[in-house]
Structures are given as structure tokens and as C-alpha cells.
Amino acid sequence: MEQSNNRAVIVGVNLQDRPDFAYSMEELRNLAEACDIEVVGELTQNLAKINGSHYLGTGKIDELLGLSEGLDASTVIFNDELSPSQIRNLEGALQKKVIDRTILILDIFSERAQTREAQLQVEVAKLQYMLPRLVGLRESLGRQGGGAGLKNRGAGETKLELDRRRIEERISALQQELEKLVARRQVQRKQRQKTGVPVVCLVGYTNAGKSSTMNAILDRYMPESNKQVLAKDMLFATLETSVRGIELPDNKSFLLTDTVGFVSQLPHHLVKAFRSTLEEVAEADLLVQVVDYANEEHERMIEVTNSTLKELGADHIPMIYAYNKTDLTGETYPKVSGDYVYMSVKEKAGLEELVELVKEKVFQDYVECEVIIPFHEGRLVAYFNANAHVRETNYEPNGTRLTMECKTADYEKFKHLFVEPIEAE
């Protein structure tokens, strides 16, 4: 049957009653569907430890064989990363295509990658995943030579060594190309840092609504900007890091960055390959973790996000939580409670509250003051009107009195020019 190519059974081992096991299986199903694979069956087993040779216990292998035959599935997908020998043994026992969670995620990334950098990063991750699996196939390739003795030993193994060398050369070439792109982005990042504009980074689980949050903020504060980012209801819609400048009505501005979403058991090859993209996160002034509050597993998603941030060395950066999709829960919204904002991007509710909380965190070097600027220093009035939040302007005999909120650095820089300056609060 033609369609059997896209039919799969998903398999998972529940190690010592993992609390998130049911959800991780549901997520595996979603990952498979994101790869256009139809999941037609599921098999699970409770074990104290994974079976080193076949992942499952031997009795379960026969059950899995019967299940996949009965459901006409050509593929079996496992919920953990399989070792090279496990893949080989399982393919031998099942006579089916065997794939694991890691390759599924790598395939999704591969399909979604739009920019040259993302494509290179995914290819490097895939090749690094393949390398040890080639080594695992050494035995079966070696058998192709047949016979005994040194003469015949080389056939399969030589092919393997050639493949290995080709892959290693390809990885090396890709990494060199990536380094050039990374160097270019570091120059851009340094230029941004020079401007002193704070960087706010959206992080969170895949499909929590990060890109939608960015679009809603752009729409609310920069309606003319025409700089929307891709936002779709699917896993890993965004692989590229998008940076947008947000200018607020009170002349404050910050850069908002959207990043790739996280998922549980994100393959370490991928985290390594995307490290340069994710460096944006580690250099942010503030993280906004967007949470799908309507998902009953949202607390586990927060844990996964926090542990991935730790792996990236970004766990020291201040963070606020944007509980999105609150409209699908019984919780009141919009509301702010400490570092938590309950909101709904779909309903456009809670955006102002979120931005106010962001402002509180990133604009701490501002000062409320009242100054008198001599008339001959009129350029300063123009400067503060452009770079500060002027609340009131009054003209007096000896100059222009401004009541405003401005950067402490600006206040210090120009205060010697003010007439009877009133000390900052």
C-alpha cells in the first residue's frame, strides 16, 4: 500500500513512573504529525531501565512487530534518542524503518529553516547525529566483504571510513561558513550594544505564542512599521531570530527579540548548533518567558525552558512571565501579579500591562526631575523632547522649565548648564 509510507507506531518507555511521560508521548505524536507522518498506534512499557540492546524488553518487541504489521505501519518512532546498536537491532527485528525523537526534531528544523544560517546549523546537527550511527553500523557493513582474512575485510569498512571522512569534511566546511555568519552577527550585536538601547528577549516553549506576542506589540506601538514576523499554530514555526525596535510614546525604546521555541529533550546536537543564534538570549537585559497558560502541562514547559536557558548560560538574566492564552482558562485577565502578567494576545488584552512591566525592569537608570534651561541653550529643550519623557513645559523669565523623566546619564551630563537646577529625586 502506497500510504503505508507515512503510517507510524509511536513507542515509549516510562522509566520509573516519569510524571511527564503521558505528555511526552502526546508531544511525540505532535512532532510526528509536524513531519506529515500519520500516527496509527502507540505502545508503551514501564521499565526500571532502558534495555541496552533493543530499548524495549524482548517480549514487547514481538508485540510491537504484531501491532505495526496489523496497522500496516512502515515506520516505528521511539520517544528517546536511540544508540546506533539499538537502531540496528530494532530494524533487524522489526523489518521497519526505525527513527527516534531526535531525528524527528532535526527533520522538522530542517524543513522549517529559511535563512542560510539556520539551514547550516540544522545540517551540522544532523551530520553530528549521523556520525556515531555510522560507527554503529560498522559491523553490518563489515559483513558485506564476506569470507575471512584481511583481503576481504576492507570492502564494507572502507566504504564506512570514506563516509565518515566525507561527513567530517562536510561538518568542517559548514562550520567555517557558519563562523563567518556568526562574526557578522556579532558585529551587528556590538553596534546595537553601543546605542545603549536595552534588549528584551522573548523565550519559551514552542507554540506558546512568542511570535504572536511580538506581532501584537508591534501592532500596538508601531502600527506603521510593517515588520510582522511569521506566527503559525505549529511546532517550531520560528527558527530565525528576529529583532525589532519598539518605540514607546514616552520616547523610551527597546529592542525586542523573538527566538526559536524550546521543547523537552531538545537534542543536544541542536542546542550546540543553534548556540550562536541563541547567544542573543544570553546577552539580553531582560527575558520575557511566554507561557501557554491554557495548557495543563504549562508548569513542566516552564521547567524545560528554564533548564534550556541554564544550558545556554542565560539563567542569571532577570525574567518576567507572560501567561498567554488566559482567555481559555477561568483566570481573570489582564492582570499583573509580581513578575507575572496574565494576558491574551488573541484578545489583545494585557499588552500594555506587559510593556509597563518591561519598562519597570529595563529603564531603571531614569530619573524624575525639574530643570530650567536657559533660552540660549534651546537645543537642549529639543534634545529632551526627543530623548526624554517631558511631562510639562513652562516658559519663565530666565529659561524653559521642563518637568520630565530622563536618563540619569543625560541629567548628569547637562546639569551644569541648567539654571538653579533642582536636584534629582
CSV table of C-alpha atoms in Angstrom, one decimal:
chain,number,residue,atom,x,y,z
A,1,MET,CA,0.0,0.0,0.0
A,2,GLU,CA,1.3,3.4,-1.0
A,3,GLN,CA,0.1,5.3,2.0
A,4,SER,CA,1.8,3.0,4.5
A,5,ASN,CA,5.0,5.0,3.9
A,6,ASN,CA,3.5,7.7,6.1
A,7,ARG,CA,2.0,5.5,8.8
A,8,ALA,CA,3.8,5.0,12.1
A,9,VAL,CA,3.5,3.5,15.5
A,10,ILE,CA,5.0,5.5,18.4
A,11,VAL,CA,6.8,3.8,21.2
A,12,GLY,CA,7.9,5.0,24.6
A,13,VAL,CA,9.5,3.6,27.8
A,14,ASN,CA,8.1,5.0,31.1
A,15,LEU,CA,11.2,5.0,33.3
A,16,GLN,CA,10.3,4.8,37.0
A,17,ASP,CA,7.0,6.5,36.5
A,18,ARG,CA,8.1,9.7,34.9
A,19,PRO,CA,5.5,12.3,35.8
A,20,ASP,CA,5.6,13.9,32.3
A,21,PHE,CA,5.5,10.6,30.4
A,22,ALA,CA,2.0,10.9,29.0
A,23,TYR,CA,2.6,14.4,27.9
A,24,SER,CA,6.0,13.5,26.2
A,25,MET,CA,4.2,10.8,24.3
A,26,GLU,CA,1.5,13.3,23.2
A,27,GLU,CA,4.3,15.6,22.2
A,28,LEU,CA,6.0,12.8,20.1
A,29,ARG,CA,2.6,12.4,18.3
A,30,ASN,CA,2.6,16.1,17.5
A,31,LEU,CA,6.2,16.0,16.3
A,32,ALA,CA,5.4,13.1,14.0
A,33,GLU,CA,2.4,15.0,12.7
A,34,ALA,CA,4.5,18.1,12.1
A,35,CYS,CA,6.6,15.8,9.8
A,36,ASP,CA,3.4,14.7,7.9
A,37,ILE,CA,3.5,11.2,9.5
A,38,GLU,CA,0.2,9.7,10.5
A,39,VAL,CA,0.4,8.1,13.9
A,40,VAL,CA,-1.8,4.9,13.8
A,41,GLY,CA,-0.8,3.2,17.0
A,42,GLU,CA,1.1,3.6,20.3
A,43,LEU,CA,3.0,1.1,22.5
A,44,THR,CA,4.4,1.9,26.0
A,45,GLN,CA,6.2,-0.1,28.6
A,46,ASN,CA,7.1,0.6,32.2
A,47,LEU,CA,10.7,-0.3,33.0
A,48,ALA,CA,13.3,0.4,35.7
A,49,LYS,CA,15.9,1.0,33.0
A,50,ILE,CA,16.1,1.1,29.2
A,51,ASN,CA,17.0,-2.2,27.5
A,52,GLY,CA,20.6,-1.6,26.2
A,53,SER,CA,20.2,-3.8,23.1
A,54,HIS,CA,16.6,-3.2,22.0
A,55,TYR,CA,15.3,-0.2,24.1
A,56,LEU,CA,12.2,-2.3,24.9
A,57,GLY,CA,12.0,-5.7,26.7
A,58,THR,CA,12.2,-8.6,24.3
A,59,GLY,CA,8.6,-9.7,24.9
A,60,LYS,CA,7.4,-6.2,23.8
A,61,ILE,CA,9.4,-6.4,20.6
A,62,ASP,CA,7.1,-9.3,19.4
A,63,GLU,CA,4.1,-7.3,20.5
A,64,LEU,CA,5.4,-4.2,18.6
A,65,LEU,CA,6.0,-6.3,15.5
A,66,GLY,CA,2.4,-7.6,15.5
A,67,LEU,CA,1.0,-4.1,16.2
A,68,SER,CA,2.9,-2.5,13.3
A,69,GLU,CA,2.1,-5.3,10.9
A,70,GLY,CA,-1.6,-5.2,11.9
A,71,LEU,CA,-1.8,-1.5,11.4
A,72,ASP,CA,0.2,-1.5,8.2
A,73,ALA,CA,2.8,0.9,9.6
A,74,SER,CA,6.1,1.2,7.8
A,75,THR,CA,7.8,3.3,10.5
A,76,VAL,CA,8.3,2.9,14.2
A,77,ILE,CA,9.1,6.1,16.2
A,78,PHE,CA,10.8,5.9,19.6
A,79,ASN,CA,10.4,8.6,22.3
A,80,ASP,CA,14.1,8.7,23.2
A,81,GLU,CA,17.4,9.0,21.4
A,82,LEU,CA,18.4,5.5,20.3
A,83,SER,CA,22.0,4.3,20.2
A,84,PRO,CA,23.5,3.0,16.9
A,85,SER,CA,23.2,-0.6,18.1
A,86,GLN,CA,19.6,-0.2,19.2
A,87,ILE,CA,18.7,1.2,15.8
A,88,ARG,CA,20.4,-1.7,14.1
A,89,ASN,CA,18.9,-4.4,16.3
A,90,LEU,CA,15.4,-2.9,16.1
A,91,GLU,CA,15.5,-2.6,12.3
A,92,GLY,CA,16.6,-6.2,12.2
A,93,ALA,CA,13.8,-7.4,14.5
A,94,LEU,CA,11.0,-5.3,13.1
A,95,GLN,CA,12.0,-5.0,9.4
A,96,LYS,CA,10.6,-1.5,9.6
A,97,LYS,CA,12.1,2.0,9.3
A,98,VAL,CA,13.2,2.9,12.9
A,99,ILE,CA,13.5,6.6,13.9
A,100,ASP,CA,13.9,8.3,17.2
A,101,ARG,CA,12.7,11.6,18.8
A,102,THR,CA,16.0,13.4,17.9
A,103,ILE,CA,15.9,12.7,14.2
A,104,LEU,CA,12.2,13.7,14.2
A,105,ILE,CA,13.0,17.1,15.7
A,106,LEU,CA,16.0,17.5,13.4
A,107,ASP,CA,13.8,16.8,10.4
A,108,ILE,CA,11.2,19.5,11.5
A,109,PHE,CA,14.0,22.0,11.9
A,110,SER,CA,15.4,21.0,8.5
A,111,GLU,CA,12.1,21.7,6.9
A,112,ARG,CA,11.4,25.0,8.7
A,113,ALA,CA,14.9,26.5,8.3
A,114,GLN,CA,14.6,29.6,6.0
A,115,THR,CA,17.8,31.5,6.3
A,116,ARG,CA,21.2,30.3,5.2
A,117,GLU,CA,22.4,30.3,8.9
A,118,ALA,CA,19.5,28.2,10.2
A,119,GLN,CA,20.0,25.7,7.3
A,120,LEU,CA,23.7,25.4,8.0
A,121,GLN,CA,23.0,24.9,11.8
A,122,VAL,CA,20.5,22.2,11.1
A,123,GLU,CA,22.7,20.4,8.7
A,124,VAL,CA,25.6,20.4,11.1
A,125,ALA,CA,23.4,19.0,13.8
A,126,LYS,CA,22.1,16.2,11.5
A,127,LEU,CA,25.6,15.2,10.4
A,128,GLN,CA,26.8,15.1,14.0
A,129,TYR,CA,23.9,12.9,14.9
A,130,MET,CA,24.8,10.6,11.9
A,131,LEU,CA,28.5,10.2,12.7
A,132,PRO,CA,28.3,7.8,15.6
A,133,ARG,CA,25.5,5.9,13.9
A,134,LEU,CA,27.8,5.2,11.0
A,135,VAL,CA,30.2,3.8,13.5
A,136,GLY,CA,27.4,1.7,15.0
A,137,LEU,CA,26.8,0.2,11.5
A,138,ARG,CA,30.5,-0.9,11.2
A,139,GLU,CA,29.6,-4.5,12.0
A,140,SER,CA,26.9,-4.9,9.4
A,141,LEU,CA,29.0,-3.1,6.7
A,142,GLY,CA,32.0,-5.2,7.6
A,143,ARG,CA,29.9,-8.3,6.8
A,144,GLN,CA,29.4,-7.2,3.3
A,145,GLY,CA,33.0,-8.2,2.5
A,146,GLY,CA,32.2,-11.8,3.2
A,147,GLY,CA,34.8,-14.6,3.7
A,148,ALA,CA,37.7,-14.3,6.1
A,149,GLY,CA,41.1,-12.8,6.3
A,150,LEU,CA,42.4,-9.3,5.7
A,151,LYS,CA,41.8,-9.2,2.0
A,152,ASN,CA,38.0,-9.2,2.2
A,153,ARG,CA,37.7,-7.3,5.5
A,154,GLY,CA,38.1,-4.0,3.8
A,155,ALA,CA,35.0,-3.7,1.5
A,156,GLY,CA,32.3,-2.5,3.9
A,157,GLU,CA,34.7,-0.9,6.3
A,158,THR,CA,36.4,1.1,3.6
A,159,LYS,CA,33.1,2.5,2.5
A,160,LEU,CA,32.3,3.3,6.1
A,161,GLU,CA,35.7,5.2,6.5
A,162,LEU,CA,35.0,7.1,3.3
A,163,ASP,CA,31.5,8.1,4.5
A,164,ARG,CA,33.0,9.1,7.9
A,165,ARG,CA,35.6,11.2,6.2
A,166,ARG,CA,33.1,12.9,3.9
A,167,ILE,CA,30.8,13.7,6.8
A,168,GLU,CA,33.7,15.1,8.9
A,169,GLU,CA,34.9,17.2,5.9
A,170,ARG,CA,31.4,18.5,5.3
A,171,ILE,CA,30.9,19.4,9.0
A,172,SER,CA,34.2,21.3,9.0
A,173,ALA,CA,33.3,23.2,5.8
A,174,LEU,CA,29.8,24.1,7.2
A,175,GLN,CA,31.3,25.2,10.5
A,176,GLN,CA,33.7,27.6,8.7
A,177,GLU,CA,30.8,29.1,6.7
A,178,LEU,CA,28.8,29.4,10.0
A,179,GLU,CA,31.7,31.2,11.7
A,180,LYS,CA,31.6,33.9,9.1
A,181,LEU,CA,27.9,34.4,9.5
A,182,VAL,CA,28.3,34.4,13.3
A,183,ALA,CA,31.1,37.0,13.1
A,184,ARG,CA,28.9,39.3,11.0
A,185,ARG,CA,26.0,39.0,13.5
A,186,GLN,CA,28.4,39.7,16.4
A,187,VAL,CA,29.4,43.0,14.7
A,188,GLN,CA,25.7,43.9,14.4
A,189,ARG,CA,25.1,43.0,18.0
A,190,LYS,CA,28.1,45.2,19.1
A,191,GLN,CA,26.7,48.1,17.1
A,192,ARG,CA,23.3,47.6,18.9
A,193,GLN,CA,25.1,47.5,22.3
A,194,LYS,CA,26.8,50.8,21.6
A,195,THR,CA,23.5,52.6,21.2
A,196,GLY,CA,22.7,51.6,24.8
A,197,VAL,CA,19.2,50.5,23.9
A,198,PRO,CA,18.0,47.7,26.2
A,199,VAL,CA,17.4,44.3,24.6
A,200,VAL,CA,14.3,42.3,25.7
A,201,CYS,CA,14.2,38.7,24.5
A,202,LEU,CA,11.1,36.5,24.1
A,203,VAL,CA,11.7,32.9,25.2
A,204,GLY,CA,9.5,29.9,25.9
A,205,TYR,CA,8.2,26.6,24.8
A,206,THR,CA,7.4,26.0,21.1
A,207,ASN,CA,3.9,27.2,20.1
A,208,ALA,CA,3.4,29.3,23.3
A,209,GLY,CA,2.7,32.4,21.3
A,210,LYS,CA,6.1,34.3,21.2
A,211,SER,CA,5.8,35.5,17.6
A,212,SER,CA,2.2,36.4,18.1
A,213,THR,CA,3.2,38.4,21.2
A,214,MET,CA,5.9,40.2,19.2
A,215,ASN,CA,3.4,41.0,16.4
A,216,ALA,CA,0.8,42.3,18.8
A,217,ILE,CA,3.3,44.6,20.5
A,218,LEU,CA,4.4,45.9,17.1
A,219,ASP,CA,0.8,46.4,16.1
A,220,ARG,CA,0.0,48.3,19.3
A,221,TYR,CA,3.1,50.6,19.4
A,222,MET,CA,4.4,50.6,15.9
A,223,PRO,CA,1.4,50.2,13.6
A,224,GLU,CA,3.2,51.8,10.6
A,225,SER,CA,6.3,49.5,10.9
A,226,ASN,CA,5.1,46.7,8.6
A,227,LYS,CA,7.6,44.4,10.3
A,228,GLN,CA,5.4,41.5,11.4
A,229,VAL,CA,7.1,38.1,12.0
A,230,LEU,CA,5.8,34.7,10.9
A,231,ALA,CA,3.4,33.3,13.5
A,232,LYS,CA,1.7,30.0,12.9
A,233,ASP,CA,-0.1,27.5,15.1
A,234,MET,CA,2.6,24.8,14.7
A,235,LEU,CA,5.7,23.5,16.4
A,236,PHE,CA,8.9,25.4,15.6
A,237,ALA,CA,7.3,27.9,13.2
A,238,THR,CA,10.2,30.3,14.0
A,239,LEU,CA,13.8,29.2,13.7
A,240,GLU,CA,15.3,32.6,12.8
A,241,THR,CA,16.0,35.2,15.5
A,242,SER,CA,14.0,38.3,14.6
A,243,VAL,CA,14.9,41.7,16.2
A,244,ARG,CA,12.5,44.6,16.1
A,245,GLY,CA,12.9,48.1,17.6
A,246,ILE,CA,9.9,49.1,19.8
A,247,GLU,CA,9.5,52.9,20.3
A,248,LEU,CA,7.1,53.9,23.1
A,249,PRO,CA,5.0,57.0,23.3
A,250,ASP,CA,7.2,58.4,26.1
A,251,ASN,CA,10.3,58.4,23.9
A,252,LYS,CA,11.7,55.2,25.5
A,253,SER,CA,12.7,52.4,23.2
A,254,PHE,CA,13.9,48.8,23.4
A,255,LEU,CA,14.8,46.0,21.1
A,256,LEU,CA,12.5,43.0,21.1
A,257,THR,CA,14.0,39.7,20.0
A,258,ASP,CA,12.0,36.6,19.1
A,259,THR,CA,13.8,33.2,19.4
A,260,VAL,CA,13.4,29.6,18.5
A,261,GLY,CA,11.0,27.7,20.7
A,262,PHE,CA,12.2,25.0,23.2
A,263,VAL,CA,10.8,21.5,23.6
A,264,SER,CA,11.5,18.8,26.1
A,265,GLN,CA,14.6,16.6,25.2
A,266,LEU,CA,15.7,19.2,22.7
A,267,PRO,CA,18.6,17.3,21.0
A,268,HIS,CA,22.0,18.5,22.4
A,269,HIS,CA,23.4,18.5,18.8
A,270,LEU,CA,20.7,21.1,18.0
A,271,VAL,CA,21.3,23.2,21.1
A,272,LYS,CA,25.0,23.1,20.2
A,273,ALA,CA,24.4,24.0,16.5
A,274,PHE,CA,21.9,26.8,17.4
A,275,ARG,CA,24.1,28.1,20.2
A,276,SER,CA,25.3,31.1,18.1
A,277,THR,CA,21.6,32.1,17.3
A,278,LEU,CA,20.7,31.6,20.9
A,279,GLU,CA,23.5,33.7,22.1
A,280,GLU,CA,21.1,36.6,21.6
A,281,VAL,CA,19.3,35.2,24.7
A,282,ALA,CA,22.4,35.2,26.9
A,283,GLU,CA,23.1,38.8,26.1
A,284,ALA,CA,19.6,40.2,26.7
A,285,ASP,CA,18.9,42.7,29.5
A,286,LEU,CA,15.5,41.0,30.3
A,287,LEU,CA,13.8,37.7,29.3
A,288,VAL,CA,10.1,37.5,28.8
A,289,GLN,CA,9.0,33.9,29.1
A,290,VAL,CA,5.8,33.4,27.1
A,291,VAL,CA,3.8,30.6,28.6
A,292,ASP,CA,0.8,28.8,27.1
A,293,TYR,CA,-1.3,29.1,30.3
A,294,ALA,CA,-4.2,27.2,28.9
A,295,ASN,CA,-2.0,24.0,28.5
A,296,GLU,CA,-2.4,21.9,31.6
A,297,GLU,CA,1.4,21.0,31.3
A,298,HIS,CA,2.4,24.7,31.4
A,299,GLU,CA,4.5,24.3,34.6
A,300,ARG,CA,6.5,21.5,33.0
A,301,MET,CA,7.0,23.6,30.0
A,302,ILE,CA,8.4,26.4,32.2
A,303,GLU,CA,10.8,23.8,33.8
A,304,VAL,CA,12.0,22.7,30.3
A,305,THR,CA,12.5,26.4,29.2
A,306,ASN,CA,14.4,27.2,32.4
A,307,SER,CA,16.7,24.2,32.1
A,308,THR,CA,17.4,25.0,28.4
A,309,LEU,CA,18.2,28.6,29.4
A,310,LYS,CA,20.6,27.3,32.1
A,311,GLU,CA,22.3,25.2,29.4
A,312,LEU,CA,22.8,28.3,27.3
A,313,GLY,CA,24.2,30.2,30.3
A,314,ALA,CA,21.3,32.6,30.4
A,315,ASP,CA,19.8,31.6,33.8
A,316,HIS,CA,21.2,34.7,35.5
A,317,ILE,CA,19.2,37.2,33.4
A,318,PRO,CA,16.1,38.8,35.1
A,319,MET,CA,12.8,37.3,33.8
A,320,ILE,CA,9.2,38.1,33.7
A,321,TYR,CA,6.4,35.6,32.7
A,322,ALA,CA,3.7,36.4,30.1
A,323,TYR,CA,0.9,33.9,30.8
A,324,ASN,CA,-0.7,33.9,27.3
A,325,LYS,CA,-4.0,32.3,26.3
A,326,THR,CA,-5.5,33.2,29.7
A,327,ASP,CA,-8.8,33.7,27.8
A,328,LEU,CA,-9.1,29.9,27.5
A,329,THR,CA,-8.9,29.5,31.3
A,330,GLY,CA,-11.0,30.7,34.2
A,331,GLU,CA,-8.4,33.1,35.3
A,332,THR,CA,-9.1,36.9,35.4
A,333,TYR,CA,-7.1,38.9,32.8
A,334,PRO,CA,-5.5,41.2,32.1
A,335,LYS,CA,-3.8,41.5,35.4
A,336,VAL,CA,-0.3,41.7,36.9
A,337,SER,CA,0.9,39.8,39.9
A,338,GLY,CA,4.6,40.4,40.8
A,339,ASP,CA,6.6,39.3,37.7
A,340,TYR,CA,3.6,37.5,36.1
A,341,VAL,CA,1.3,39.1,33.5
A,342,TYR,CA,-1.9,37.3,32.7
A,343,MET,CA,-2.9,38.1,29.2
A,344,SER,CA,-4.4,37.1,25.9
A,345,VAL,CA,-2.6,38.0,22.7
A,346,LYS,CA,-5.6,36.8,20.6
A,347,GLU,CA,-7.9,39.2,22.5
A,348,LYS,CA,-5.2,41.9,22.5
A,349,ALA,CA,-5.6,42.1,26.3
A,350,GLY,CA,-2.6,42.6,28.7
A,351,LEU,CA,-0.1,44.1,26.2
A,352,GLU,CA,0.1,47.5,27.9
A,353,GLU,CA,0.5,45.7,31.3
A,354,LEU,CA,3.3,43.6,29.8
A,355,VAL,CA,5.1,46.6,28.3
A,356,GLU,CA,4.7,48.5,31.6
A,357,LEU,CA,6.4,45.7,33.5
A,358,VAL,CA,9.1,45.5,30.9
A,359,LYS,CA,9.7,49.3,31.3
A,360,GLU,CA,9.9,48.9,35.1
A,361,LYS,CA,12.7,46.3,34.7
A,362,VAL,CA,14.8,47.8,31.9
A,363,PHE,CA,14.5,51.6,32.4
A,364,GLN,CA,15.8,51.7,36.0
A,365,ASP,CA,18.5,54.3,35.1
A,366,TYR,CA,15.9,57.0,34.6
A,367,VAL,CA,15.3,59.9,37.0
A,368,GLU,CA,12.3,62.3,37.6
A,369,CYS,CA,13.5,65.9,37.6
A,370,GLU,CA,12.5,69.5,37.0
A,371,VAL,CA,15.1,71.8,35.4
A,372,ILE,CA,15.3,75.3,33.9
A,373,ILE,CA,17.2,75.5,30.6
A,374,PRO,CA,18.5,79.0,29.6
A,375,PHE,CA,17.0,80.3,26.4
A,376,HIS,CA,20.4,80.3,24.6
A,377,GLU,CA,20.6,76.5,25.2
A,378,GLY,CA,17.4,75.9,23.2
A,379,ARG,CA,19.0,72.9,21.6
A,380,LEU,CA,18.7,71.1,25.0
A,381,VAL,CA,14.9,71.6,25.0
A,382,ALA,CA,14.8,69.9,21.6
A,383,TYR,CA,17.1,67.1,22.8
A,384,PHE,CA,15.0,66.3,25.9
A,385,ASN,CA,11.8,66.5,23.9
A,386,ALA,CA,13.3,63.8,21.6
A,387,ASN,CA,15.1,61.7,24.2
A,388,ALA,CA,13.1,62.0,27.5
A,389,HIS,CA,9.6,62.0,28.6
A,390,VAL,CA,8.7,65.7,29.1
A,391,ARG,CA,5.6,65.9,31.2
A,392,GLU,CA,5.3,69.7,31.4
A,393,THR,CA,6.9,72.7,29.7
A,394,ASN,CA,6.7,76.2,31.2
A,395,TYR,CA,8.4,79.4,30.0
A,396,GLU,CA,9.9,81.6,32.7
A,397,PRO,CA,11.9,84.8,32.7
A,398,ASN,CA,15.3,83.0,32.9
A,399,GLY,CA,14.5,80.0,30.7
A,400,THR,CA,12.3,77.0,29.9
A,401,ARG,CA,11.2,74.9,32.8
A,402,LEU,CA,10.9,71.2,32.0
A,403,THR,CA,9.3,68.6,34.3
A,404,MET,CA,10.4,65.3,32.9
A,405,GLU,CA,11.8,61.8,33.3
A,406,CYS,CA,15.1,61.4,31.6
A,407,LYS,CA,18.2,59.1,31.7
A,408,THR,CA,20.3,59.7,34.7
A,409,ALA,CA,23.4,59.9,32.4
A,410,ASP,CA,21.7,62.8,30.4
A,411,TYR,CA,20.8,64.6,33.6
A,412,GLU,CA,24.4,64.4,34.9
A,413,LYS,CA,25.8,65.3,31.5
A,414,PHE,CA,23.9,68.6,31.1
A,415,LYS,CA,23.1,69.7,34.6
A,416,HIS,CA,26.0,72.3,34.7
A,417,LEU,CA,24.0,74.2,32.0
A,418,PHE,CA,20.8,74.4,34.0
A,419,VAL,CA,19.7,77.5,35.8
A,420,GLU,CA,19.1,76.8,39.6
A,421,PRO,CA,18.9,73.0,38.9
A,422,ILE,CA,16.7,71.2,41.3
A,423,GLU,CA,18.4,68.0,42.4
A,424,ALA,CA,17.0,64.8,41.0
A,425,GLU,CA,14.7,62.8,43.3
